[in-house]
Short mmCIF file of C-alpha atoms and ligand atoms in Angstrom, two decimals:
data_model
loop_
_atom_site.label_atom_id
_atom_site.label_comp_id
_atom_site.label_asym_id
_atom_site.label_seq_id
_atom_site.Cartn_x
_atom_site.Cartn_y
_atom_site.Cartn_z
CA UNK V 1 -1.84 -8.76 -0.86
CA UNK V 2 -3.10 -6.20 1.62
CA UNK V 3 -6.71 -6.70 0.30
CA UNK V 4 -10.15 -6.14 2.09
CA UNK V 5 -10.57 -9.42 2.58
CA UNK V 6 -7.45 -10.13 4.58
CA UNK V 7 -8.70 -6.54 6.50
CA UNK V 8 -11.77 -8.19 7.18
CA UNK V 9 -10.29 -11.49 8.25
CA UNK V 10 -7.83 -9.70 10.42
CA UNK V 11 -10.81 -7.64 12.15
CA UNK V 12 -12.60 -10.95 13.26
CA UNK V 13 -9.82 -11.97 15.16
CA UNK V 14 -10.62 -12.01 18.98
CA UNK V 15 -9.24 -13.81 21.96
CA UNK V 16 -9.15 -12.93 26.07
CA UNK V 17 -5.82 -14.62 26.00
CA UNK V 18 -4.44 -11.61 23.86
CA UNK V 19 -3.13 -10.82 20.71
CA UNK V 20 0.48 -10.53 19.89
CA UNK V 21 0.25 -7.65 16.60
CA UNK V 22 4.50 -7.33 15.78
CA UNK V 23 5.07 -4.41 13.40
CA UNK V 24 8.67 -5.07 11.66
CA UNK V 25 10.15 -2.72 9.38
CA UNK V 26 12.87 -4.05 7.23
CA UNK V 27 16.01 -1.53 6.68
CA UNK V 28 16.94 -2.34 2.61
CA UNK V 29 20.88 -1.10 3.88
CA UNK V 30 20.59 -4.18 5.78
CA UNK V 31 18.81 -6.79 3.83
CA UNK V 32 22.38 -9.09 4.14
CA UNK V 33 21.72 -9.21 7.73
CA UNK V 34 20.02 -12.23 8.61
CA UNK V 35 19.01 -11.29 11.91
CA UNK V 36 17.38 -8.27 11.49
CA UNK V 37 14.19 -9.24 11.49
CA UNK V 38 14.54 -10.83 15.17
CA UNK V 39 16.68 -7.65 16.19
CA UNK V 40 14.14 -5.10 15.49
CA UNK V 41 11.43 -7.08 16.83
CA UNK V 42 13.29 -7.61 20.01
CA UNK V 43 14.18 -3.73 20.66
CA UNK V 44 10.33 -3.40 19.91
CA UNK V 45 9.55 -5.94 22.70
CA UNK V 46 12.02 -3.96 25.23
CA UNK V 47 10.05 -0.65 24.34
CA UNK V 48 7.17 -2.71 24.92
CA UNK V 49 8.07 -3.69 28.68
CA UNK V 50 9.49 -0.15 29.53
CA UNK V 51 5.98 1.09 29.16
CA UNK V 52 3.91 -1.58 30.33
CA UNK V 53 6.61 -3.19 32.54
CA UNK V 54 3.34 -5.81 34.28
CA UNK V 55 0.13 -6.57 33.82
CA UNK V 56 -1.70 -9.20 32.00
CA UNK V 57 -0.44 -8.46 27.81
CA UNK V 58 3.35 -8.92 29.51
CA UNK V 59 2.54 -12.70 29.88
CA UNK V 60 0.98 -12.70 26.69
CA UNK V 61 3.98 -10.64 25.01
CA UNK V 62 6.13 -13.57 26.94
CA UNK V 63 3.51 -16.51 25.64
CA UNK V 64 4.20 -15.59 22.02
CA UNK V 65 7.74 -14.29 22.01
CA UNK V 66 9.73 -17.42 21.14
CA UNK V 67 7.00 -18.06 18.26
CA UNK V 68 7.59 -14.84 16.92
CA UNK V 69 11.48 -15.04 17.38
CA UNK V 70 12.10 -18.33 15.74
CA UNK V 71 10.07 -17.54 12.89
CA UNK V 72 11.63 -14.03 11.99
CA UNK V 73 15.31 -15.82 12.45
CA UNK V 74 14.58 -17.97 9.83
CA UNK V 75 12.63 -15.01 7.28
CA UNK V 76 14.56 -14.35 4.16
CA UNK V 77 12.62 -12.77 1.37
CA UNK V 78 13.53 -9.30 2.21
CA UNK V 79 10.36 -6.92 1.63
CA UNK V 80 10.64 -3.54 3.62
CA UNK V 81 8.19 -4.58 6.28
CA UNK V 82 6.44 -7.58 8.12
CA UNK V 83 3.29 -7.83 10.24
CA UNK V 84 2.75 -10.86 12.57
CA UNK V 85 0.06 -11.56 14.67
CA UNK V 86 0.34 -14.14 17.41
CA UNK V 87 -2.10 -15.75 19.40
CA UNK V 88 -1.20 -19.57 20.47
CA UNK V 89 -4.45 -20.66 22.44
CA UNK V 90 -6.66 -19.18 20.12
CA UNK V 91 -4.66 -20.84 16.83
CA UNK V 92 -4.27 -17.56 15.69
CA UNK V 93 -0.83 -17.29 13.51
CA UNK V 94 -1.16 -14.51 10.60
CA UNK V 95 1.65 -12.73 8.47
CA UNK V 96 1.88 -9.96 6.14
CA UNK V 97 4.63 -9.19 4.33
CA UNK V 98 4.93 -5.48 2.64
CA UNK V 99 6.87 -4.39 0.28
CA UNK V 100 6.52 -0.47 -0.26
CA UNK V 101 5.63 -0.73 3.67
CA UNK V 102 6.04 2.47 5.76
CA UNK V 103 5.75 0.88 8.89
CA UNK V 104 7.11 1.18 12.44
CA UNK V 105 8.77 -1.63 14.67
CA UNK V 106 6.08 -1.69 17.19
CA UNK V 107 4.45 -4.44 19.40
CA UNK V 108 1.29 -4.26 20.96
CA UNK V 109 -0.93 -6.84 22.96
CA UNK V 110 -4.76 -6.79 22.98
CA UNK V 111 -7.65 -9.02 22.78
CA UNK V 112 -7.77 -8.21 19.19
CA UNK V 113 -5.29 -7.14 16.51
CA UNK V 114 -4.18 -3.63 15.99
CA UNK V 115 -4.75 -2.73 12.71
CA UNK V 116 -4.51 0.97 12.96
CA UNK V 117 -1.38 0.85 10.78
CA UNK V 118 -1.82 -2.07 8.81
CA UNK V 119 -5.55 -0.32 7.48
CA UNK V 120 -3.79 2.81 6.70
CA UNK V 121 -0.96 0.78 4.76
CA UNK V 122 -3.57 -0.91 2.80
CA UNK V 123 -5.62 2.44 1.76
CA UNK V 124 -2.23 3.86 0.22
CA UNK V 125 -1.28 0.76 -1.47
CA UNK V 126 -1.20 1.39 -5.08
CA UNK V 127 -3.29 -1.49 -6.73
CA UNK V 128 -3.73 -1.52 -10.45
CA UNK V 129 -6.41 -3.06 -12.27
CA UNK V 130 -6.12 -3.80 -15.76
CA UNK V 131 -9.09 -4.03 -17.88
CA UNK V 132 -8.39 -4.77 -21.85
CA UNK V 133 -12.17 -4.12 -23.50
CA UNK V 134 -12.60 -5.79 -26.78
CA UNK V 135 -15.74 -6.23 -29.10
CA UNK V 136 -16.12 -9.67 -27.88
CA UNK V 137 -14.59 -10.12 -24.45
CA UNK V 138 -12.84 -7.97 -22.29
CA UNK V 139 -9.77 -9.50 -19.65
CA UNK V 140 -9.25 -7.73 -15.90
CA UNK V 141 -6.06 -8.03 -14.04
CA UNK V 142 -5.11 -6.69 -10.94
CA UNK V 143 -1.56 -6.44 -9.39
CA UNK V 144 -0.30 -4.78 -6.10
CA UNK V 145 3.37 -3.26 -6.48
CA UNK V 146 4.28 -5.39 -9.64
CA UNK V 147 3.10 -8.15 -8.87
CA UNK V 148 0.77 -9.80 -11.73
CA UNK V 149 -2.26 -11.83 -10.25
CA UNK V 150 -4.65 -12.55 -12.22
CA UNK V 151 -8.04 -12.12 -10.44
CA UNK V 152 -10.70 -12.32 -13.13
CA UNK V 153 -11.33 -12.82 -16.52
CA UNK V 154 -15.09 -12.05 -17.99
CA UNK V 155 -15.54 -13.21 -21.26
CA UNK V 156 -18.86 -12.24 -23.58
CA UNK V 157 -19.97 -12.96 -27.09
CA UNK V 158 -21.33 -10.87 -29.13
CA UNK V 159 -22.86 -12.36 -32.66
CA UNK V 160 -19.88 -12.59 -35.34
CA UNK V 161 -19.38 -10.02 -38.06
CA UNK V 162 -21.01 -12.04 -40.84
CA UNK V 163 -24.80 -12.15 -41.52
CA UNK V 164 -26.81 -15.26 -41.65
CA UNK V 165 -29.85 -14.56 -40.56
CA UNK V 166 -30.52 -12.93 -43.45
CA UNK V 167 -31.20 -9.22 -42.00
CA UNK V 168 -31.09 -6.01 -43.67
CA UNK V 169 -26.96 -5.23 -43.19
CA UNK V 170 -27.55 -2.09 -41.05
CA UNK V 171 -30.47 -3.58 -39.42
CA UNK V 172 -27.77 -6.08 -38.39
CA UNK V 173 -24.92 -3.55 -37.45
CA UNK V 174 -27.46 -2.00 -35.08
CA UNK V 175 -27.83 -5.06 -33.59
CA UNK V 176 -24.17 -5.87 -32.66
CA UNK V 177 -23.68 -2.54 -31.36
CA UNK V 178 -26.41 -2.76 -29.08
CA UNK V 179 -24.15 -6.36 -27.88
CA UNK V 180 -20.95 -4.60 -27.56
CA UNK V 181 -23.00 -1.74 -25.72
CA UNK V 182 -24.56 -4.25 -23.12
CA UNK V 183 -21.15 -5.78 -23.17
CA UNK V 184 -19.26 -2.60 -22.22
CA UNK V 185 -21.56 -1.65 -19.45
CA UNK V 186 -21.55 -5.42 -18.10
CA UNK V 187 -17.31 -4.48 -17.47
CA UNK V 188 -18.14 -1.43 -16.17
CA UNK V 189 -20.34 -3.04 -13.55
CA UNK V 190 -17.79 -5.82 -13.07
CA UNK V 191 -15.25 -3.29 -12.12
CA UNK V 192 -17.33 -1.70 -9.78
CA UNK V 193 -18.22 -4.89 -8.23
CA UNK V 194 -14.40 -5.89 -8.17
CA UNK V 195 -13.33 -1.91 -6.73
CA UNK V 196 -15.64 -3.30 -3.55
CA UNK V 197 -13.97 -5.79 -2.85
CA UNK V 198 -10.53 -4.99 -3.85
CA UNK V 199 -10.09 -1.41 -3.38
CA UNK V 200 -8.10 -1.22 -6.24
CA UNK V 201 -7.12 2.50 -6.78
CA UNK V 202 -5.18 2.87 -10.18
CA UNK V 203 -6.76 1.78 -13.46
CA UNK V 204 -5.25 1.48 -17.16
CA UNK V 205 -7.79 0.66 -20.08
CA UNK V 206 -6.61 -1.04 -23.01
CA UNK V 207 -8.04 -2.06 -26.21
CA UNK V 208 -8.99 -1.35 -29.81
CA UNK V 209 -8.77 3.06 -30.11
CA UNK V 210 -12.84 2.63 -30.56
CA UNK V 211 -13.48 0.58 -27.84
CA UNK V 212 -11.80 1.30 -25.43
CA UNK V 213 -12.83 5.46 -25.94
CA UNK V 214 -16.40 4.41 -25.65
CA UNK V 215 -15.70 2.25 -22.45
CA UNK V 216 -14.14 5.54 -20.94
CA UNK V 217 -17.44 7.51 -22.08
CA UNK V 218 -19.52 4.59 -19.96
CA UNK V 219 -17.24 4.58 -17.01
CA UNK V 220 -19.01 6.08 -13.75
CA UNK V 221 -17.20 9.45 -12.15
CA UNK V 222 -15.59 7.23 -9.19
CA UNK V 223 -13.72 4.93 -11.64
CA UNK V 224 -12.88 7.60 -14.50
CA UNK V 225 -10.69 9.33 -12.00
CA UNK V 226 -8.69 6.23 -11.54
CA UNK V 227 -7.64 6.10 -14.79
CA UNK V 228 -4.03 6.51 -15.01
CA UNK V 229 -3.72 5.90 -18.87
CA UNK V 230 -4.48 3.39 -21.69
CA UNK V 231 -2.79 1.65 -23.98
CA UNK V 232 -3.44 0.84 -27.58
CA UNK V 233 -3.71 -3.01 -28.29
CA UNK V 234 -3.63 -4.59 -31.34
CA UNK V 235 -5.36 -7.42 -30.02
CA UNK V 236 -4.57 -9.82 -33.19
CA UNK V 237 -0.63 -10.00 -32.10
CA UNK V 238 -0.53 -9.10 -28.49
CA UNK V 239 0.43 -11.48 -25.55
CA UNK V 240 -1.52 -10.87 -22.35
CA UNK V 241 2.30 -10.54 -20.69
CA UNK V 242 2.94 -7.93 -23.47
CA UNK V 243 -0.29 -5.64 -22.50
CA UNK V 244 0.36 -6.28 -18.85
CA UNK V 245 3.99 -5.31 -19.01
CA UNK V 246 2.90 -1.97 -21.12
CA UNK V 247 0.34 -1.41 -18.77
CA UNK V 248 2.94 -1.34 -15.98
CA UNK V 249 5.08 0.71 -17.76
CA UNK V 250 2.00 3.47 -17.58
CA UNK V 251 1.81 2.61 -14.18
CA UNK V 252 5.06 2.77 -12.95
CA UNK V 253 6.04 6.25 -14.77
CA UNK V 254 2.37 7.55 -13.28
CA UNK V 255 3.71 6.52 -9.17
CA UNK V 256 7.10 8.73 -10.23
CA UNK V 257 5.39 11.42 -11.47
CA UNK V 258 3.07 11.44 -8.37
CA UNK V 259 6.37 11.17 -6.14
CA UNK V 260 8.06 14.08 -8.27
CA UNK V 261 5.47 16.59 -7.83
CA UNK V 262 4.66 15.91 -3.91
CA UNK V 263 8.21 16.78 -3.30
CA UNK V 264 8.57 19.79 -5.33
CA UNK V 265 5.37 20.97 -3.36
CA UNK V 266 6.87 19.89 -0.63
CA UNK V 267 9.64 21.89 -1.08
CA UNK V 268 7.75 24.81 -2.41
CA UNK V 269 5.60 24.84 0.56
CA UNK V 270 8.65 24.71 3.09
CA UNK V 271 10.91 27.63 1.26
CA UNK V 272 7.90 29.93 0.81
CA UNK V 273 6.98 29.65 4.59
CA UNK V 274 3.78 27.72 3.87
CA UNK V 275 2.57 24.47 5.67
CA UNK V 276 5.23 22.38 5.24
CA UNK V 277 9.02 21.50 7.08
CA UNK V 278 11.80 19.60 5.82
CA UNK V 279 14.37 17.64 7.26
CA UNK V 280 14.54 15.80 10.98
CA UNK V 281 14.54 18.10 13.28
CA UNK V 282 12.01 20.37 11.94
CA UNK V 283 9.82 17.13 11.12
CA UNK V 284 10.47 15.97 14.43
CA UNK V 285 9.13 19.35 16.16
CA UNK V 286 6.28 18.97 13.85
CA UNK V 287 5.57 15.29 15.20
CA UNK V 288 5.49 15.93 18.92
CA UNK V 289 3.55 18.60 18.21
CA UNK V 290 0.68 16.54 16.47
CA UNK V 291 0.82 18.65 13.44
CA UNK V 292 1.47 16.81 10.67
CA UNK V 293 -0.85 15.72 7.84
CA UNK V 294 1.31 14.07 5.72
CA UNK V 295 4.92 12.65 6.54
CA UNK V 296 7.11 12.39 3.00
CA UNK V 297 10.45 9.85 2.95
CA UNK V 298 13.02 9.12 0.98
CA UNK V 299 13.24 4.63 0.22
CA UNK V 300 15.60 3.07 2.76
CA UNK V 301 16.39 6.23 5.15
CA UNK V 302 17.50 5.68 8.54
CA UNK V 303 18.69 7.83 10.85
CA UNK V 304 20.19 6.99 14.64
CA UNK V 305 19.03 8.98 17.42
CA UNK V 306 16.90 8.79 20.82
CA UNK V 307 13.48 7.80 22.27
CA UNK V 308 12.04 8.57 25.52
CA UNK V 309 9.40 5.73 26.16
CA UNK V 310 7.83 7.03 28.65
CA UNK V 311 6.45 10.40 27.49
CA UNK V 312 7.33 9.66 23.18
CA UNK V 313 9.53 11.99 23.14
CA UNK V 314 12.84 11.60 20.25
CA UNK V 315 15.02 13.61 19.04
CA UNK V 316 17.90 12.95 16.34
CA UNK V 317 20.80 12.89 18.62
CA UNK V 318 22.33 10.83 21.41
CA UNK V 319 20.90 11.45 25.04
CA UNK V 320 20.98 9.61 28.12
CA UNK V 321 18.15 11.42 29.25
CA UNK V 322 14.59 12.78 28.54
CA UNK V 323 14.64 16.70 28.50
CA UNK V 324 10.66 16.73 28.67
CA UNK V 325 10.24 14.43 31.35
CA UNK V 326 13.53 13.52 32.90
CA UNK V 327 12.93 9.52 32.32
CA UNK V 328 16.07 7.87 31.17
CA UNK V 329 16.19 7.85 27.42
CA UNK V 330 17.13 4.73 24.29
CA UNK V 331 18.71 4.81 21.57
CA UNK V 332 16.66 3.89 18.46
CA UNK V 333 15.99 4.30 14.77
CA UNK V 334 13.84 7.70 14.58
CA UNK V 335 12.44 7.02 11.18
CA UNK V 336 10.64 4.15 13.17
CA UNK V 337 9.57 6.69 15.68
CA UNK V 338 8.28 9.28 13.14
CA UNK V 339 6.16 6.70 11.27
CA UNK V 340 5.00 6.01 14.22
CA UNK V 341 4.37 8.87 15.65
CA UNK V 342 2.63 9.49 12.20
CA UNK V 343 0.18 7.08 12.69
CA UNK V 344 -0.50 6.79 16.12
CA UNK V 345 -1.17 9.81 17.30
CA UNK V 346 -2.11 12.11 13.89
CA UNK V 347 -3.54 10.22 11.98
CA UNK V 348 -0.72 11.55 9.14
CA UNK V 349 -0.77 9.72 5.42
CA UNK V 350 2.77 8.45 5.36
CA UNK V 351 4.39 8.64 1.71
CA UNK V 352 7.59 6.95 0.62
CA UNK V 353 8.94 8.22 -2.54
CA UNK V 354 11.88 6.87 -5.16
CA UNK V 355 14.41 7.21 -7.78
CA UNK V 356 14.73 10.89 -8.86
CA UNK V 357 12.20 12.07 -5.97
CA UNK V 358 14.36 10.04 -3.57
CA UNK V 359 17.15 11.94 -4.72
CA UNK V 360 15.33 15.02 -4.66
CA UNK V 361 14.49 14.74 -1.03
CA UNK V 362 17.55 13.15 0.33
CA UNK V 363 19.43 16.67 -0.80
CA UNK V 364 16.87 18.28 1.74
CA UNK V 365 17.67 15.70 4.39
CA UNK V 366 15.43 13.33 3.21
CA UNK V 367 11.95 13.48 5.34
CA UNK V 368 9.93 16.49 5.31
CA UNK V 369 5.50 16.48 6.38
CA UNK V 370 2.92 18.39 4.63
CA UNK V 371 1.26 20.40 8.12
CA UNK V 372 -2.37 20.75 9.30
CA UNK V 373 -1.77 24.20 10.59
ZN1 ZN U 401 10.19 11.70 28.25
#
């Protein structure tokens, strides 16, 4: 999971003797290919030397390179992306595998990791947290990309139904609403506590109708507009699995209706002459230029064309040589280069979108950007 915490770890990381950070992105076409992995992060370590052909991060790049290598040869469980960061002297050996990952294949070397993509990847990540309220208890769950980890349970007791203290029945009721009150608010508190440290970004609230409409009354402005549905539970005859998997049913129909409308706005914007391109080479103009806010992507598109490392310059067709600055000129996968050109040097959201979106946007060419101007 691309949580805080693992940010946080990440950022402590320091050594003189240099950090290895290896950006892999994982091509789905080409899942069957076992070496893919090692391939990509070998072009990446080419691009690497063209632009910093000496200086101290070479022998680092050279330090950790066999590492790196034999580990990727032997990684099989797929994902659409990998981060690795490599530091042998200082015992520093960290990987992150991402699944809905738009990352580029990029190496870098510094005395600490670079995290500018991986902290961008890990704002976008859809997280959903679960929270079933109940008179009695209430249950919190929190998954990243359909994934179910349980991460905390809070369980409180409010007195039972039945009187035997002898008090005046509505005396009583009073009482046990001002429980389930305290108890309500104590969640609501919880999930604040747990949005700190988990960034979670989605929320579904389940439970009892009455409930769980008076949790939503006591939730706080910042969490209510996380709320991406609820879900009645009949608590009695319901499996935890069962609300979980209805939960991520909300969830999962809430992402494609997200993806669905940033297209058609997408292509709204672009056919009434508004901020917004589609396909390469218009996206790629947009790029060089620095003008993109948000880059938009069909899952598992690829497209061959040609990098100039020297000056960043690429272009979605074959050239032997740079027509901005003359330097000779690589082949390469541009999608790679757009992402990250996305996040490099614009500081662009980059969105990956599915199913009937995909489809959507692959009749368009498949990548389009939202512009900043
Ligand atoms: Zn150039």
């Amino acid at each position: 999971m691309v949580s805080k915490r693992l940010l946080s770890h990440l950022a402590s990381l320091h050594s003189e003797d240099g950090i290895v950070s290896a950006y892999i992105r994982l091509d789905v076409r080409l899942l069957h290919e076992p070496m893919q992995p090692l391939m990509k992060f070998k072009g990446a370590v080419k691009r690497f030397l063209r632009q910093e052909p000496e200086g101290r991060w070479v022998q680092a790049l050279e330090r950790e390179e066999e590492r790196i290598s034999s580990f990727l040869e032997r990684w099989r469980d797929g994902g659409r992306g990998l981060v690795v960061f490599s530091c042998t002297p200082a015992d520093i050996w960290e990987v992150v595998p991402l699944e809905k990952a738009a990352i580029p294949t990029h190496v870098s070397v510094d005395t600490v990791p670079d995290l500018s993509i991986l902290a961008r990847v890990a704002d976008e990540y859809p997280r959903l947290l679960t929270v079933v309220v109940q008179r009695d208890r209430a249950r919190i769950y929190l998954a990243e990309l359909g994934r179910l980890q349980n991460v905390e349970r809070l369980r409180t007791l409010v007195p039972g139904q039945h009187d035997e203290g002898g008090w005046a029945q509505a005396r009583y009721q009073r009482h046990v609403e001002e429980h389930v009150e305290r108890h309500l608010r104590r969640v609501v508190k919880e999930l604040q506590e747990i949005r700190q440290e988990t960034g979670f970004n989605r929320l579904v609230v389940a439970g009892p109708h009455e409930v769980a409409t008076r949790f939503l009354e006591l939730l706080p402005a910042d969490l209510h507009r996380l709320v991406i549905g609820r879900t009645h539970v009949d608590v009695k005859h319901e499996s935890d699995d069962e609300v979980l998997q209805d939960a991520h049913r909300v969830w999962r129909q809430h992402e494609r209706e997200m993806e669905k409308r940033l297209v058609q706005e997408l292509l709204d914007e672009a056919q009434g002459g508004g901020r917004a391109v589609m396909g390469f080479d218009q996206t790629i103009d947009a790029l060089l230029q620095d003008r993109v806010r948000m880059l938009v992507m069909a899952d598992g598109i690829t497209r061959d064309g040609s990098a100039c490392d020297s000056c960043g310059f690429f272009a979605a067709r074959d050239l032997q040589e740079c027509p901005v600055c003359g330097s000779e000129a690589f082949p390469t996968d541009i999608v790679e280069r757009a992402i990250e050109r996305a996040y490099l040097t614009q500081d662009a959201a980059v969105e990956v979108v599915f199913d009937e979106a995909r489809e959507w946007l692959l009749a368009r060419g498949g990548v389009g950007a939202f512009l900043r101007y």
